[in-house]
Coordinates of N, CA, C and O in Angstrom, one line a residue:
M234 N -8.5 5.9 -2.6 CA -7.9 4.7 -2.0 C -9.1 3.7 -1.7 O -9.8 4.1 -0.9
R235 N -9.2 2.5 -2.4 CA -10.3 1.7 -2.2 C -9.7 0.8 -1.0 O -8.6 0.1 -1.0
E236 N -10.7 0.3 -0.2 CA -10.3 -0.7 1.0 C -10.5 -1.9 0.6 O -11.5 -2.2 0.0
L237 N -9.6 -2.9 0.9 CA -9.5 -4.2 0.5 C -9.5 -5.3 1.6 O -8.9 -5.0 2.6
S238 N -10.4 -6.3 1.4 CA -10.3 -7.2 2.3 C -9.0 -8.2 2.0 O -8.5 -8.2 1.0
Q239 N -9.0 -9.1 3.0 CA -7.7 -10.1 2.7 C -7.9 -10.8 1.3 O -6.9 -10.9 0.5
Q240 N -9.1 -11.2 1.2 CA -9.3 -12.2 0.0 C -9.2 -11.3 -1.3 O -8.5 -11.7 -2.3
E241 N -9.6 -10.1 -1.2 CA -9.5 -9.4 -2.6 C -8.1 -8.9 -2.8 O -7.6 -9.0 -3.9
L242 N -7.4 -8.6 -1.7 CA -5.8 -8.4 -1.8 C -5.2 -9.5 -2.3 O -4.4 -9.3 -3.2
L243 N -5.4 -10.7 -1.9 CA -4.8 -11.9 -2.3 C -5.0 -12.2 -3.8 O -4.0 -12.5 -4.6
E244 N -6.2 -11.9 -4.2 CA -6.7 -11.9 -5.7 C -6.0 -11.1 -6.6 O -5.3 -11.5 -7.5
I245 N -5.6 -10.0 -6.2 CA -4.8 -9.0 -6.9 C -3.4 -9.3 -6.8 O -2.7 -9.2 -8.1
V246 N -2.9 -9.7 -5.8 CA -1.4 -10.2 -5.8 C -1.2 -11.3 -6.7 O -0.2 -11.4 -7.6
N247 N -2.1 -12.3 -6.6 CA -2.0 -13.7 -7.4 C -2.2 -13.3 -8.9 O -1.6 -14.1 -9.6
R248 N -3.1 -12.4 -9.3 CA -3.2 -12.1 -10.8 C -1.9 -11.6 -11.4 O -1.5 -11.9 -12.5
Q249 N -1.2 -10.7 -10.7 CA 0.2 -10.1 -11.0 C -0.1 -9.5 -12.5 O 0.9 -9.4 -13.2
E250 N -1.3 -8.9 -12.8 CA -1.5 -8.2 -14.1 C -1.1 -6.8 -14.1 O -1.0 -6.1 -15.2
E251 N -1.0 -6.3 -12.9 CA -0.6 -4.7 -12.7 C 0.3 -4.4 -11.5 O 0.5 -5.1 -10.7
S252 N 1.0 -3.3 -11.7 CA 1.7 -2.8 -10.8 C 0.8 -2.0 -9.7 O -0.1 -1.3 -10.2
F253 N 1.0 -2.1 -8.5 CA 0.1 -1.6 -7.4 C 0.6 -1.4 -6.2 O 1.8 -1.9 -5.8
A254 N 0.3 -0.6 -5.4 CA 0.8 -0.6 -3.9 C -0.5 -0.6 -3.0 O -1.7 -0.2 -3.5
V255 N -0.2 -1.0 -1.7 CA -1.3 -1.2 -0.8 C -0.7 -0.6 0.5 O 0.4 -0.8 1.0
F256 N -1.5 0.3 1.2 CA -1.3 0.9 2.4 C -1.8 0.0 3.5 O -3.1 -0.2 3.6
L257 N -1.0 -0.4 4.3 CA -1.3 -1.2 5.4 C -1.3 -0.4 6.8 O -0.3 0.3 7.1
Y258 N -2.5 -0.6 7.5 CA -2.5 0.4 8.6 C -3.4 -0.4 9.6 O -3.9 -1.3 9.5
T259 N -3.5 0.4 10.9 CA -4.4 0.1 12.0 C -5.2 1.3 12.3 O -4.7 2.5 12.1
P260 N -6.6 1.1 12.7 CA -7.3 2.3 12.8 C -6.9 3.4 14.0 O -7.3 4.5 13.9
F261 N -6.3 2.9 15.0 CA -6.0 3.8 16.1 C -4.4 4.2 16.1 O -3.9 4.8 17.2
C262 N -3.8 3.9 15.1 CA -2.4 4.4 14.9 C -2.3 5.8 14.4 O -2.6 6.2 13.2
G263 N -1.7 6.8 15.2 CA -1.5 7.9 14.9 C -0.7 8.4 13.5 O -1.0 9.2 12.7
T264 N 0.5 7.7 13.5 CA 1.3 7.9 12.4 C 0.7 7.3 11.0 O 0.9 7.7 10.0
C265 N -0.2 6.3 11.3 CA -0.9 5.7 10.2 C -2.0 6.8 9.6 O -2.0 7.0 8.5
K266 N -2.5 7.5 10.4 CA -3.5 8.7 10.0 C -2.7 9.9 9.2 O -3.0 10.2 8.2
V267 N -1.4 10.2 9.8 CA -0.5 11.1 9.0 C -0.2 10.4 7.7 O -0.4 11.3 6.6
T268 N 0.2 9.3 7.6 CA 0.5 8.6 6.2 C -0.7 8.6 5.4 O -0.5 8.9 4.1
E269 N -1.8 8.3 5.9 CA -2.9 8.3 5.1 C -3.3 9.6 4.5 O -3.7 9.8 3.2
R270 N -3.2 10.6 5.1 CA -3.4 12.1 4.7 C -2.3 12.4 3.7 O -2.6 12.9 2.7
M271 N -1.1 11.9 3.8 CA -0.2 12.0 2.8 C -0.6 11.4 1.4 O -0.4 12.1 0.3
L272 N -0.9 10.2 1.7 CA -1.5 9.5 0.6 C -2.6 10.0 -0.2 O -2.7 10.0 -1.5
E273 N -3.5 10.7 0.5 CA -4.6 11.3 0.1 C -4.1 12.6 -0.9 O -4.9 12.8 -2.1
I274 N -3.1 13.1 -0.4 CA -2.6 14.4 -1.3 C -1.9 13.9 -2.5 O -2.3 14.5 -3.6
I275 N -1.4 12.9 -2.4 CA -0.8 12.2 -3.8 C -1.9 11.7 -4.7 O -1.9 11.7 -5.8
M276 N -3.0 11.2 -4.0 CA -4.1 10.7 -4.9 C -4.8 11.9 -5.5 O -5.5 11.7 -6.6
T277 N -4.7 13.0 -4.9 CA -5.4 14.2 -5.6 C -4.5 14.6 -6.8 O -5.2 14.9 -7.7
M278 N -3.3 14.5 -6.6 CA -2.4 14.8 -7.9 C -2.4 13.8 -8.9 O -2.4 13.9 -10.1
Q279 N -2.5 12.5 -8.4 CA -2.5 11.3 -9.5 C -3.8 10.5 -9.2 O -3.4 9.3 -8.6
P280 N -4.9 10.8 -9.6 CA -6.1 9.9 -9.2 C -6.0 8.6 -9.8 O -6.9 7.7 -9.2
S281 N -5.2 8.4 -10.9 CA -5.2 7.0 -11.4 C -4.3 6.2 -10.8 O -4.1 5.0 -11.3
L282 N -3.5 6.6 -9.9 CA -2.6 5.7 -9.1 C -3.2 4.5 -8.6 O -4.3 4.4 -7.9
P283 N -2.6 3.3 -8.9 CA -3.2 2.1 -8.3 C -2.8 1.8 -6.9 O -1.9 1.1 -6.6
L284 N -3.5 2.4 -6.0 CA -3.3 2.3 -4.6 C -4.4 2.0 -3.9 O -5.6 2.4 -4.0
Y285 N -4.4 1.1 -2.9 CA -5.3 0.5 -2.1 C -4.8 0.6 -0.7 O -3.8 0.8 -0.3
K286 N -5.9 0.4 0.3 CA -5.5 0.2 1.7 C -6.3 -1.0 2.4 O -7.3 -1.4 1.9
S287 N -5.5 -1.4 3.3 CA -6.2 -2.4 4.0 C -5.8 -2.5 5.7 O -4.6 -2.0 5.8
N288 N -6.7 -2.7 6.5 CA -6.5 -2.8 7.9 C -5.8 -4.2 8.3 O -6.3 -5.3 8.0
I289 N -4.5 -4.0 8.6 CA -3.6 -5.1 9.1 C -4.2 -6.0 10.1 O -4.1 -7.3 10.1
N290 N -5.2 -5.6 10.8 CA -5.8 -6.5 11.8 C -6.6 -7.4 11.1 O -6.9 -8.5 11.8
F291 N -7.0 -7.4 10.0 CA -7.9 -8.3 9.4 C -7.0 -9.1 8.2 O -7.7 -9.5 7.3
L292 N -5.8 -8.8 8.3 CA -5.0 -9.6 7.2 C -4.0 -10.6 7.9 O -2.8 -10.6 7.6
P293 N -4.6 -11.6 8.7 CA -3.4 -12.4 9.4 C -2.7 -13.2 8.5 O -1.4 -13.1 8.8
Q294 N -3.2 -13.8 7.5 CA -2.3 -14.5 6.5 C -1.2 -13.8 5.8 O 0.0 -13.9 5.6
I295 N -1.7 -12.5 5.4 CA -0.9 -11.6 4.5 C 0.2 -11.1 5.4 O 1.4 -11.2 5.2
S296 N 0.1 -10.6 6.8 CA 1.0 -10.1 7.5 C 2.0 -11.1 7.7 O 3.2 -10.9 8.0
R297 N 1.7 -12.4 8.1 CA 2.6 -13.5 8.2 C 3.5 -13.8 6.9 O 4.8 -13.7 6.9
E298 N 2.9 -13.9 5.8 CA 3.4 -14.0 4.4 C 4.5 -13.0 4.2 O 5.6 -13.3 3.7
W299 N 4.1 -11.9 4.3 CA 4.6 -10.6 3.7 C 5.9 -10.2 5.0 O 6.6 -9.4 4.5
Q300 N 5.6 -11.0 6.1 CA 6.6 -10.6 7.1 C 6.6 -8.9 7.5 O 7.6 -8.3 7.7
V301 N 5.4 -8.4 7.7 CA 4.9 -7.1 8.1 C 5.4 -6.9 9.5 O 4.8 -7.5 10.4
T302 N 6.3 -6.2 9.7 CA 6.8 -5.9 11.1 C 6.2 -4.8 11.8 O 6.2 -4.7 13.0
S303 N 5.6 -3.7 11.1 CA 4.9 -2.6 11.8 C 4.1 -1.8 10.8 O 4.2 -2.0 9.6
V304 N 3.4 -1.0 11.3 CA 2.4 -0.2 10.6 C 3.0 1.4 11.0 O 3.3 1.6 12.0
P305 N 2.7 2.3 10.0 CA 2.2 2.2 8.7 C 3.1 1.6 7.7 O 4.5 1.5 8.0
C306 N 2.7 0.9 6.7 CA 3.5 0.1 5.8 C 2.9 0.2 4.4 O 1.7 0.2 4.4
I307 N 3.8 0.5 3.4 CA 3.1 0.6 2.1 C 3.9 -0.5 1.3 O 5.1 -0.6 1.4
A308 N 3.3 -1.5 0.8 CA 3.9 -2.6 0.0 C 3.5 -2.2 -1.5 O 2.5 -2.1 -1.9
I309 N 4.7 -2.3 -2.2 CA 4.7 -1.8 -3.8 C 5.0 -3.1 -4.4 O 6.2 -3.9 -4.3
F310 N 4.1 -3.5 -5.3 CA 4.2 -4.4 -6.3 C 4.4 -4.0 -7.6 O 3.5 -3.4 -8.3
E311 N 5.7 -4.3 -8.3 CA 5.9 -3.9 -9.6 C 5.9 -5.2 -10.3 O 6.8 -6.2 -10.1
Q312 N 5.4 -5.1 -11.6 CA 5.5 -6.5 -12.3 C 7.0 -6.8 -12.6 O 7.7 -6.0 -12.9
G313 N 7.2 -8.0 -12.5 CA 8.5 -8.7 -12.8 C 9.6 -8.2 -11.6 O 10.7 -8.6 -11.6
Q314 N 9.2 -7.8 -10.4 CA 10.0 -7.4 -9.4 C 9.4 -8.0 -8.0 O 8.2 -8.3 -7.8
D315 N 10.3 -8.2 -6.9 CA 9.9 -8.4 -5.7 C 9.0 -7.4 -4.9 O 9.5 -6.2 -5.5
K316 N 8.2 -7.6 -4.1 CA 7.5 -6.5 -3.4 C 8.6 -5.8 -2.6 O 9.6 -6.3 -2.1
Q317 N 8.2 -4.5 -2.5 CA 9.1 -3.6 -1.5 C 8.2 -3.1 -0.4 O 7.0 -2.6 -0.7
L318 N 8.7 -3.3 0.8 CA 7.9 -2.8 1.8 C 8.6 -1.5 2.4 O 9.7 -1.5 2.5
I319 N 7.7 -0.4 2.5 CA 8.3 0.8 3.0 C 7.7 1.2 4.3 O 6.4 1.1 4.4
Y320 N 8.5 1.4 5.3 CA 7.9 1.7 6.6 C 8.1 3.2 7.0 O 7.6 3.6 8.1
R321 N 9.1 3.8 6.3 CA 9.4 5.1 6.6 C 8.8 6.2 5.7 O 8.9 6.0 4.6
M322 N 8.0 7.0 6.3 CA 7.2 8.0 5.3 C 7.7 9.2 5.8 O 6.9 9.8 6.6
Q323 N 8.5 9.8 5.1 CA 9.2 11.0 5.6 C 8.4 12.4 5.1 O 8.2 13.3 5.9
S324 N 8.0 12.3 3.8 CA 7.4 13.5 3.3 C 6.5 12.9 2.0 O 6.5 11.8 1.5
V325 N 5.6 14.0 1.7 CA 4.7 13.7 0.6 C 5.5 13.6 -0.7 O 5.3 12.7 -1.5
D326 N 6.4 14.3 -0.8 CA 7.4 14.4 -2.0 C 8.1 13.0 -2.1 O 8.1 12.5 -3.3
E327 N 8.5 12.3 -1.1 CA 9.4 11.3 -1.0 C 8.4 10.2 -1.6 O 8.7 9.3 -2.3
L328 N 7.4 10.0 -0.8 CA 6.3 9.1 -1.2 C 5.7 9.1 -2.6 O 5.7 8.2 -3.3
Y329 N 5.6 10.4 -3.0 CA 5.2 10.7 -4.5 C 6.3 10.0 -5.5 O 5.7 9.4 -6.4
R330 N 7.4 10.2 -5.2 CA 8.6 9.9 -6.1 C 8.6 8.2 -6.1 O 9.0 7.6 -7.1
K331 N 8.4 7.7 -4.9 CA 8.2 6.0 -5.0 C 7.1 5.5 -5.8 O 7.2 4.5 -6.1
L332 N 6.0 6.2 -5.5 CA 4.8 5.6 -6.1 C 4.4 6.0 -7.6 O 3.7 5.4 -8.1
L333 N 5.0 7.1 -7.9 CA 4.7 7.7 -9.3 C 4.9 6.6 -10.4 O 4.4 6.6 -11.3
P334 N 6.1 5.8 -10.3 CA 6.3 4.9 -11.3 C 5.2 3.8 -11.5 O 4.8 3.4 -12.7
L335 N 4.4 3.6 -10.6 CA 3.1 2.7 -10.6 C 2.1 3.2 -11.7 O 1.4 2.4 -12.3
S336 N 2.0 4.5 -11.7 CA 1.0 5.0 -12.7 C 1.3 5.0 -14.1 O 0.4 5.1 -15.1
S337 N 2.6 5.0 -14.5 CA 2.9 4.7 -15.8 C 3.0 3.5 -16.3 O 3.3 3.3 -17.5
K338 N 2.7 2.4 -15.5 CA 2.8 1.1 -16.0 C 1.5 0.3 -16.3 O 0.4 0.9 -15.9

């Protein structure tokens, strides 16, 4: 999972060339650390998955525009569809099923 700045993230979103997901977190959030560990497991199974991460503290414009209400949050961008914000990370299996379609696009 590559860390993106606000500018890098906005460039990827504006290009809309690929489907991808971004994990939004804060460094001192315990639930964010658990979610990041789950995502690392998924990345081990699917290393080509287009998944990025960004510290929400450095994304003031994005947090307003996307109306992010809490962290951890995974924003999924699929071509031709509106973004989907996921706040509930129940299990690795559930996250894997939600993110797997991104690898085949």
